mmCIF file with all atom_site columns, C-alpha atoms in Angstrom:
data_model
loop_
_atom_site.group_PDB
_atom_site.id
_atom_site.type_symbol
_atom_site.label_atom_id
_atom_site.label_alt_id
_atom_site.label_comp_id
_atom_site.label_asym_id
_atom_site.label_entity_id
_atom_site.label_seq_id
_atom_site.pdbx_PDB_ins_code
_atom_site.Cartn_x
_atom_site.Cartn_y
_atom_site.Cartn_z
_atom_site.occupancy
_atom_site.B_iso_or_equiv
_atom_site.pdbx_formal_charge
_atom_site.auth_seq_id
_atom_site.auth_comp_id
_atom_site.auth_asym_id
_atom_site.auth_atom_id
_atom_site.pdbx_PDB_model_num
ATOM 1   C CA . UNK A 1 1   ? 0.188   -0.030 -0.115 1.00 45.00 ? 1   UNK A CA 1
ATOM 2   C CA . UNK A 1 2   ? 1.508   3.197  -0.959 1.00 59.00 ? 2   UNK A CA 1
ATOM 3   C CA . UNK A 1 3   ? 2.714   5.215  2.089  1.00 61.00 ? 3   UNK A CA 1
ATOM 4   C CA . UNK A 1 4   ? -0.025  8.492  2.042  1.00 65.00 ? 4   UNK A CA 1
ATOM 5   C CA . UNK A 1 5   ? -2.689  6.180  0.024  1.00 82.00 ? 5   UNK A CA 1
ATOM 6   C CA . UNK A 1 6   ? -6.589  7.071  1.607  1.00 82.00 ? 6   UNK A CA 1
ATOM 7   C CA . UNK A 1 7   ? -6.604  4.123  2.406  1.00 85.00 ? 7   UNK A CA 1
ATOM 8   C CA . UNK A 1 8   ? -3.639  4.204  5.228  1.00 82.00 ? 8   UNK A CA 1
ATOM 9   C CA . UNK A 1 9   ? -5.078  7.532  6.327  1.00 83.00 ? 9   UNK A CA 1
ATOM 10  C CA . UNK A 1 10  ? -8.386  6.295  7.289  1.00 84.00 ? 10  UNK A CA 1
ATOM 11  C CA . UNK A 1 11  ? -6.595  3.132  8.735  1.00 88.00 ? 11  UNK A CA 1
ATOM 12  C CA . UNK A 1 12  ? -4.088  5.032  11.055 1.00 88.00 ? 12  UNK A CA 1
ATOM 13  C CA . UNK A 1 13  ? -6.645  7.515  11.515 1.00 90.00 ? 13  UNK A CA 1
ATOM 14  C CA . UNK A 1 14  ? -9.141  5.083  12.845 1.00 91.00 ? 14  UNK A CA 1
ATOM 15  C CA . UNK A 1 15  ? -6.197  3.764  15.236 1.00 93.00 ? 15  UNK A CA 1
ATOM 16  C CA . UNK A 1 16  ? -5.516  7.395  16.433 1.00 94.00 ? 16  UNK A CA 1
ATOM 17  C CA . UNK A 1 17  ? -9.109  7.646  17.179 1.00 94.00 ? 17  UNK A CA 1
ATOM 18  C CA . UNK A 1 18  ? -9.376  4.666  19.160 1.00 94.00 ? 18  UNK A CA 1
ATOM 19  C CA . UNK A 1 19  ? -6.359  5.910  21.022 1.00 93.00 ? 19  UNK A CA 1
ATOM 20  C CA . UNK A 1 20  ? -8.347  8.931  21.735 1.00 95.00 ? 20  UNK A CA 1
ATOM 21  C CA . UNK A 1 21  ? -11.373 6.769  23.349 1.00 95.00 ? 21  UNK A CA 1
ATOM 22  C CA . UNK A 1 22  ? -8.908  4.391  25.005 1.00 95.00 ? 22  UNK A CA 1
ATOM 23  C CA . UNK A 1 23  ? -6.308  6.804  26.917 1.00 92.00 ? 23  UNK A CA 1
ATOM 24  C CA . UNK A 1 24  ? -9.851  8.878  27.570 1.00 93.00 ? 24  UNK A CA 1
ATOM 25  C CA . UNK A 1 25  ? -11.558 6.112  29.202 1.00 93.00 ? 25  UNK A CA 1
ATOM 26  C CA . UNK A 1 26  ? -8.450  4.975  31.462 1.00 93.00 ? 26  UNK A CA 1
ATOM 27  C CA . UNK A 1 27  ? -8.230  8.074  32.656 1.00 91.00 ? 27  UNK A CA 1
ATOM 28  C CA . UNK A 1 28  ? -12.110 9.235  33.317 1.00 89.00 ? 28  UNK A CA 1
ATOM 29  C CA . UNK A 1 29  ? -12.064 8.280  37.160 1.00 90.00 ? 29  UNK A CA 1
ATOM 30  C CA . UNK A 1 30  ? -9.418  11.138 37.790 1.00 88.00 ? 30  UNK A CA 1
ATOM 31  C CA . UNK A 1 31  ? -10.628 14.816 37.995 1.00 85.00 ? 31  UNK A CA 1
ATOM 32  C CA . UNK A 1 32  ? -9.579  16.974 35.175 1.00 84.00 ? 32  UNK A CA 1
ATOM 33  C CA . UNK A 1 33  ? -7.443  14.699 33.804 1.00 89.00 ? 33  UNK A CA 1
ATOM 34  C CA . UNK A 1 34  ? -7.706  13.720 29.819 1.00 88.00 ? 34  UNK A CA 1
ATOM 35  C CA . UNK A 1 35  ? -5.457  12.795 27.275 1.00 92.00 ? 35  UNK A CA 1
ATOM 36  C CA . UNK A 1 36  ? -7.734  13.729 25.039 1.00 95.00 ? 36  UNK A CA 1
ATOM 37  C CA . UNK A 1 37  ? -6.109  17.604 24.074 1.00 96.00 ? 37  UNK A CA 1
ATOM 38  C CA . UNK A 1 38  ? -2.592  16.808 24.020 1.00 96.00 ? 38  UNK A CA 1
ATOM 39  C CA . UNK A 1 39  ? -3.110  14.712 21.992 1.00 97.00 ? 39  UNK A CA 1
ATOM 40  C CA . UNK A 1 40  ? -5.033  15.694 19.665 1.00 97.00 ? 40  UNK A CA 1
ATOM 41  C CA . UNK A 1 41  ? -2.471  19.128 19.849 1.00 98.00 ? 41  UNK A CA 1
ATOM 42  C CA . UNK A 1 42  ? 0.277   16.268 19.427 1.00 97.00 ? 42  UNK A CA 1
ATOM 43  C CA . UNK A 1 43  ? -1.472  15.365 15.833 1.00 97.00 ? 43  UNK A CA 1
ATOM 44  C CA . UNK A 1 44  ? -2.076  18.829 14.594 1.00 97.00 ? 44  UNK A CA 1
ATOM 45  C CA . UNK A 1 45  ? 1.452   19.749 15.171 1.00 97.00 ? 45  UNK A CA 1
ATOM 46  C CA . UNK A 1 46  ? 2.961   16.131 13.918 1.00 96.00 ? 46  UNK A CA 1
ATOM 47  C CA . UNK A 1 47  ? 0.400   14.305 12.022 1.00 94.00 ? 47  UNK A CA 1
ATOM 48  C CA . UNK A 1 48  ? -1.666  16.619 10.655 1.00 94.00 ? 48  UNK A CA 1
ATOM 49  C CA . UNK A 1 49  ? -2.536  14.570 7.663  1.00 91.00 ? 49  UNK A CA 1
ATOM 50  C CA . UNK A 1 50  ? -4.467  12.107 10.405 1.00 93.00 ? 50  UNK A CA 1
ATOM 51  C CA . UNK A 1 51  ? -5.570  14.409 12.224 1.00 94.00 ? 51  UNK A CA 1
ATOM 52  C CA . UNK A 1 52  ? -9.322  14.774 11.207 1.00 94.00 ? 52  UNK A CA 1
ATOM 53  C CA . UNK A 1 53  ? -9.584  11.363 10.558 1.00 93.00 ? 53  UNK A CA 1
ATOM 54  C CA . UNK A 1 54  ? -8.348  10.300 14.512 1.00 96.00 ? 54  UNK A CA 1
ATOM 55  C CA . UNK A 1 55  ? -10.547 13.248 15.252 1.00 96.00 ? 55  UNK A CA 1
ATOM 56  C CA . UNK A 1 56  ? -13.986 11.626 13.468 1.00 95.00 ? 56  UNK A CA 1
ATOM 57  C CA . UNK A 1 57  ? -13.522 8.273  14.709 1.00 95.00 ? 57  UNK A CA 1
ATOM 58  C CA . UNK A 1 58  ? -12.837 9.827  18.503 1.00 95.00 ? 58  UNK A CA 1
ATOM 59  C CA . UNK A 1 59  ? -16.344 11.940 18.226 1.00 96.00 ? 59  UNK A CA 1
ATOM 60  C CA . UNK A 1 60  ? -17.999 9.225  16.052 1.00 95.00 ? 60  UNK A CA 1
ATOM 61  C CA . UNK A 1 61  ? -17.502 6.993  19.159 1.00 95.00 ? 61  UNK A CA 1
ATOM 62  C CA . UNK A 1 62  ? -18.592 8.726  21.498 1.00 95.00 ? 62  UNK A CA 1
ATOM 63  C CA . UNK A 1 63  ? -21.217 8.893  20.374 1.00 95.00 ? 63  UNK A CA 1
ATOM 64  C CA . UNK A 1 64  ? -22.035 5.677  20.083 1.00 95.00 ? 64  UNK A CA 1
ATOM 65  C CA . UNK A 1 65  ? -20.229 4.653  23.856 1.00 94.00 ? 65  UNK A CA 1
ATOM 66  C CA . UNK A 1 66  ? -22.289 7.799  25.548 1.00 93.00 ? 66  UNK A CA 1
ATOM 67  C CA . UNK A 1 67  ? -25.273 8.095  23.436 1.00 93.00 ? 67  UNK A CA 1
ATOM 68  C CA . UNK A 1 68  ? -26.855 11.765 21.810 1.00 91.00 ? 68  UNK A CA 1
ATOM 69  C CA . UNK A 1 69  ? -27.366 14.524 23.438 1.00 88.00 ? 69  UNK A CA 1
ATOM 70  C CA . UNK A 1 70  ? -27.176 18.492 22.869 1.00 84.00 ? 70  UNK A CA 1
ATOM 71  C CA . UNK A 1 71  ? -23.894 17.843 24.720 1.00 86.00 ? 71  UNK A CA 1
ATOM 72  C CA . UNK A 1 72  ? -22.930 15.920 20.972 1.00 88.00 ? 72  UNK A CA 1
ATOM 73  C CA . UNK A 1 73  ? -23.071 18.933 18.808 1.00 92.00 ? 73  UNK A CA 1
ATOM 74  C CA . UNK A 1 74  ? -20.914 20.661 21.031 1.00 90.00 ? 74  UNK A CA 1
ATOM 75  C CA . UNK A 1 75  ? -18.300 17.646 20.349 1.00 92.00 ? 75  UNK A CA 1
ATOM 76  C CA . UNK A 1 76  ? -18.888 18.337 16.478 1.00 92.00 ? 76  UNK A CA 1
ATOM 77  C CA . UNK A 1 77  ? -16.970 21.728 16.427 1.00 95.00 ? 77  UNK A CA 1
ATOM 78  C CA . UNK A 1 78  ? -15.447 22.199 19.737 1.00 96.00 ? 78  UNK A CA 1
ATOM 79  C CA . UNK A 1 79  ? -12.248 19.280 19.059 1.00 96.00 ? 79  UNK A CA 1
ATOM 80  C CA . UNK A 1 80  ? -12.139 20.863 15.189 1.00 97.00 ? 80  UNK A CA 1
ATOM 81  C CA . UNK A 1 81  ? -11.300 23.941 16.967 1.00 97.00 ? 81  UNK A CA 1
ATOM 82  C CA . UNK A 1 82  ? -8.523  22.619 18.942 1.00 98.00 ? 82  UNK A CA 1
ATOM 83  C CA . UNK A 1 83  ? -7.088  21.251 16.298 1.00 98.00 ? 83  UNK A CA 1
ATOM 84  C CA . UNK A 1 84  ? -7.384  24.444 14.228 1.00 98.00 ? 84  UNK A CA 1
ATOM 85  C CA . UNK A 1 85  ? -5.813  26.554 16.700 1.00 98.00 ? 85  UNK A CA 1
ATOM 86  C CA . UNK A 1 86  ? -3.150  24.410 16.915 1.00 98.00 ? 86  UNK A CA 1
ATOM 87  C CA . UNK A 1 87  ? -2.264  24.190 13.590 1.00 97.00 ? 87  UNK A CA 1
ATOM 88  C CA . UNK A 1 88  ? -1.974  28.512 13.739 1.00 98.00 ? 88  UNK A CA 1
ATOM 89  C CA . UNK A 1 89  ? 0.155   27.886 16.504 1.00 97.00 ? 89  UNK A CA 1
ATOM 90  C CA . UNK A 1 90  ? 2.330   25.039 15.340 1.00 95.00 ? 90  UNK A CA 1
ATOM 91  C CA . UNK A 1 91  ? 5.827   26.689 14.833 1.00 95.00 ? 91  UNK A CA 1
ATOM 92  C CA . UNK A 1 92  ? 5.628   27.481 18.781 1.00 96.00 ? 92  UNK A CA 1
ATOM 93  C CA . UNK A 1 93  ? 8.029   24.636 20.933 1.00 95.00 ? 93  UNK A CA 1
ATOM 94  C CA . UNK A 1 94  ? 7.807   25.564 24.233 1.00 97.00 ? 94  UNK A CA 1
ATOM 95  C CA . UNK A 1 95  ? 6.335   23.424 26.309 1.00 97.00 ? 95  UNK A CA 1
ATOM 96  C CA . UNK A 1 96  ? 5.394   26.452 28.709 1.00 98.00 ? 96  UNK A CA 1
ATOM 97  C CA . UNK A 1 97  ? 3.187   27.609 26.240 1.00 98.00 ? 97  UNK A CA 1
ATOM 98  C CA . UNK A 1 98  ? 1.853   23.823 25.181 1.00 98.00 ? 98  UNK A CA 1
ATOM 99  C CA . UNK A 1 99  ? 1.104   23.894 28.638 1.00 98.00 ? 99  UNK A CA 1
ATOM 100 C CA . UNK A 1 100 ? -0.519  27.235 28.773 1.00 98.00 ? 100 UNK A CA 1
ATOM 101 C CA . UNK A 1 101 ? -2.668  27.120 25.387 1.00 98.00 ? 101 UNK A CA 1
ATOM 102 C CA . UNK A 1 102 ? -4.054  23.819 26.857 1.00 98.00 ? 102 UNK A CA 1
ATOM 103 C CA . UNK A 1 103 ? -4.971  25.072 29.897 1.00 97.00 ? 103 UNK A CA 1
ATOM 104 C CA . UNK A 1 104 ? -6.895  27.964 28.155 1.00 98.00 ? 104 UNK A CA 1
ATOM 105 C CA . UNK A 1 105 ? -8.320  25.223 26.814 1.00 97.00 ? 105 UNK A CA 1
ATOM 106 C CA . UNK A 1 106 ? -9.772  23.324 29.449 1.00 96.00 ? 106 UNK A CA 1
ATOM 107 C CA . UNK A 1 107 ? -10.725 26.709 30.871 1.00 96.00 ? 107 UNK A CA 1
ATOM 108 C CA . UNK A 1 108 ? -12.416 27.278 28.084 1.00 96.00 ? 108 UNK A CA 1
ATOM 109 C CA . UNK A 1 109 ? -14.011 23.927 27.372 1.00 94.00 ? 109 UNK A CA 1
ATOM 110 C CA . UNK A 1 110 ? -17.366 24.647 29.055 1.00 93.00 ? 110 UNK A CA 1
ATOM 111 C CA . UNK A 1 111 ? -18.037 28.157 27.287 1.00 95.00 ? 111 UNK A CA 1
ATOM 112 C CA . UNK A 1 112 ? -16.893 26.744 24.091 1.00 95.00 ? 112 UNK A CA 1
ATOM 113 C CA . UNK A 1 113 ? -20.749 24.538 24.056 1.00 92.00 ? 113 UNK A CA 1
ATOM 114 C CA . UNK A 1 114 ? -22.526 27.987 25.549 1.00 94.00 ? 114 UNK A CA 1
ATOM 115 C CA . UNK A 1 115 ? -23.497 28.162 21.456 1.00 94.00 ? 115 UNK A CA 1
ATOM 116 C CA . UNK A 1 116 ? -26.050 25.191 21.700 1.00 93.00 ? 116 UNK A CA 1
ATOM 117 C CA . UNK A 1 117 ? -27.441 25.490 25.320 1.00 93.00 ? 117 UNK A CA 1
ATOM 118 C CA . UNK A 1 118 ? -28.825 29.227 23.933 1.00 94.00 ? 118 UNK A CA 1
ATOM 119 C CA . UNK A 1 119 ? -29.916 28.070 20.889 1.00 93.00 ? 119 UNK A CA 1
ATOM 120 C CA . UNK A 1 120 ? -31.663 25.391 22.988 1.00 92.00 ? 120 UNK A CA 1
ATOM 121 C CA . UNK A 1 121 ? -32.258 27.272 26.631 1.00 92.00 ? 121 UNK A CA 1
ATOM 122 C CA . UNK A 1 122 ? -32.088 31.049 25.568 1.00 94.00 ? 122 UNK A CA 1
ATOM 123 C CA . UNK A 1 123 ? -28.954 33.182 27.013 1.00 94.00 ? 123 UNK A CA 1
ATOM 124 C CA . UNK A 1 124 ? -30.432 32.115 31.125 1.00 94.00 ? 124 UNK A CA 1
ATOM 125 C CA . UNK A 1 125 ? -30.196 28.286 30.125 1.00 92.00 ? 125 UNK A CA 1
ATOM 126 C CA . UNK A 1 126 ? -27.422 28.878 28.426 1.00 92.00 ? 126 UNK A CA 1
ATOM 127 C CA . UNK A 1 127 ? -24.962 31.022 30.980 1.00 94.00 ? 127 UNK A CA 1
ATOM 128 C CA . UNK A 1 128 ? -26.320 28.533 33.639 1.00 95.00 ? 128 UNK A CA 1
ATOM 129 C CA . UNK A 1 129 ? -24.987 25.422 32.505 1.00 91.00 ? 129 UNK A CA 1
ATOM 130 C CA . UNK A 1 130 ? -21.949 27.382 31.782 1.00 94.00 ? 130 UNK A CA 1
ATOM 131 C CA . UNK A 1 131 ? -21.586 28.763 34.875 1.00 95.00 ? 131 UNK A CA 1
ATOM 132 C CA . UNK A 1 132 ? -22.406 25.251 36.867 1.00 95.00 ? 132 UNK A CA 1
ATOM 133 C CA . UNK A 1 133 ? -19.760 23.675 35.509 1.00 93.00 ? 133 UNK A CA 1
ATOM 134 C CA . UNK A 1 134 ? -17.056 26.120 36.483 1.00 96.00 ? 134 UNK A CA 1
ATOM 135 C CA . UNK A 1 135 ? -15.382 24.028 38.838 1.00 96.00 ? 135 UNK A CA 1
ATOM 136 C CA . UNK A 1 136 ? -14.914 21.660 36.479 1.00 94.00 ? 136 UNK A CA 1
ATOM 137 C CA . UNK A 1 137 ? -13.259 23.820 33.992 1.00 95.00 ? 137 UNK A CA 1
ATOM 138 C CA . UNK A 1 138 ? -10.836 24.816 36.299 1.00 96.00 ? 138 UNK A CA 1
ATOM 139 C CA . UNK A 1 139 ? -10.032 21.214 36.910 1.00 95.00 ? 139 UNK A CA 1
ATOM 140 C CA . UNK A 1 140 ? -9.724  20.646 33.067 1.00 95.00 ? 140 UNK A CA 1
ATOM 141 C CA . UNK A 1 141 ? -7.566  23.605 33.266 1.00 97.00 ? 141 UNK A CA 1
ATOM 142 C CA . UNK A 1 142 ? -5.251  22.681 35.924 1.00 96.00 ? 142 UNK A CA 1
ATOM 143 C CA . UNK A 1 143 ? -5.211  19.104 34.400 1.00 95.00 ? 143 UNK A CA 1
ATOM 144 C CA . UNK A 1 144 ? -4.478  20.027 30.802 1.00 96.00 ? 144 UNK A CA 1
ATOM 145 C CA . UNK A 1 145 ? -1.797  22.804 32.007 1.00 97.00 ? 145 UNK A CA 1
ATOM 146 C CA . UNK A 1 146 ? 0.406   19.339 34.391 1.00 96.00 ? 146 UNK A CA 1
ATOM 147 C CA . UNK A 1 147 ? 0.060   16.934 31.242 1.00 95.00 ? 147 UNK A CA 1
ATOM 148 C CA . UNK A 1 148 ? 1.059   19.014 28.925 1.00 97.00 ? 148 UNK A CA 1
ATOM 149 C CA . UNK A 1 149 ? 3.829   20.368 30.900 1.00 97.00 ? 149 UNK A CA 1
ATOM 150 C CA . UNK A 1 150 ? 5.261   17.174 31.534 1.00 96.00 ? 150 UNK A CA 1
ATOM 151 C CA . UNK A 1 151 ? 4.434   15.345 28.865 1.00 95.00 ? 151 UNK A CA 1
ATOM 152 C CA . UNK A 1 152 ? 5.245   18.031 25.559 1.00 97.00 ? 152 UNK A CA 1
ATOM 153 C CA . UNK A 1 153 ? 9.574   17.176 25.687 1.00 96.00 ? 153 UNK A CA 1
ATOM 154 C CA . UNK A 1 154 ? 9.099   13.177 25.188 1.00 96.00 ? 154 UNK A CA 1
ATOM 155 C CA . UNK A 1 155 ? 6.523   13.250 23.254 1.00 95.00 ? 155 UNK A CA 1
ATOM 156 C CA . UNK A 1 156 ? 6.526   16.221 20.290 1.00 95.00 ? 156 UNK A CA 1
ATOM 157 C CA . UNK A 1 157 ? 10.277  14.214 19.128 1.00 93.00 ? 157 UNK A CA 1
ATOM 158 C CA . UNK A 1 158 ? 8.136   10.648 19.531 1.00 93.00 ? 158 UNK A CA 1
ATOM 159 C CA . UNK A 1 159 ? 5.305   12.339 17.364 1.00 92.00 ? 159 UNK A CA 1
ATOM 160 C CA . UNK A 1 160 ? 7.330   14.066 14.894 1.00 92.00 ? 160 UNK A CA 1
ATOM 161 C CA . UNK A 1 161 ? 9.236   11.350 13.847 1.00 92.00 ? 161 UNK A CA 1
ATOM 162 C CA . UNK A 1 162 ? 5.699   9.018  14.197 1.00 87.00 ? 162 UNK A CA 1
ATOM 163 C CA . UNK A 1 163 ? 5.217   12.037 11.460 1.00 85.00 ? 163 UNK A CA 1
ATOM 164 C CA . UNK A 1 164 ? 8.042   10.724 9.185  1.00 84.00 ? 164 UNK A CA 1
ATOM 165 C CA . UNK A 1 165 ? 7.231   7.484  8.928  1.00 77.00 ? 165 UNK A CA 1
#
């Protein structure tokens, strides 16, 4: 199979998407610790042709595991926004910079869902939903910051090598 074939991208993207789900589920008992944000960032930085496939698989598997709800609509764009932001910042090579970016994403995670809740429940419903989730967003921020700060230096070169193969 040629190195850049569509079939290869689909298979590898599927595996990377499944990796997102497995890592997320394994760490789910730890509040605020989730490897999805750092992995999506690494996919965007070093595996840009596979990242969209991985995100599609991840989102579909989340829908199959947890069913469909208002949160589902947010998953259709939130992870894509993170991927695009990481692609835009791809020249940055700072563990602290990426930790801050991952932390900011975690802090904004609940707010990124508010357009869905605004459309379905109005401004009051969106505000109430977002405000109720602020403690979770703070934990998400701290977890993302710590995970990215610790894993950036060892994992970025690994993903770089994977992207070149």
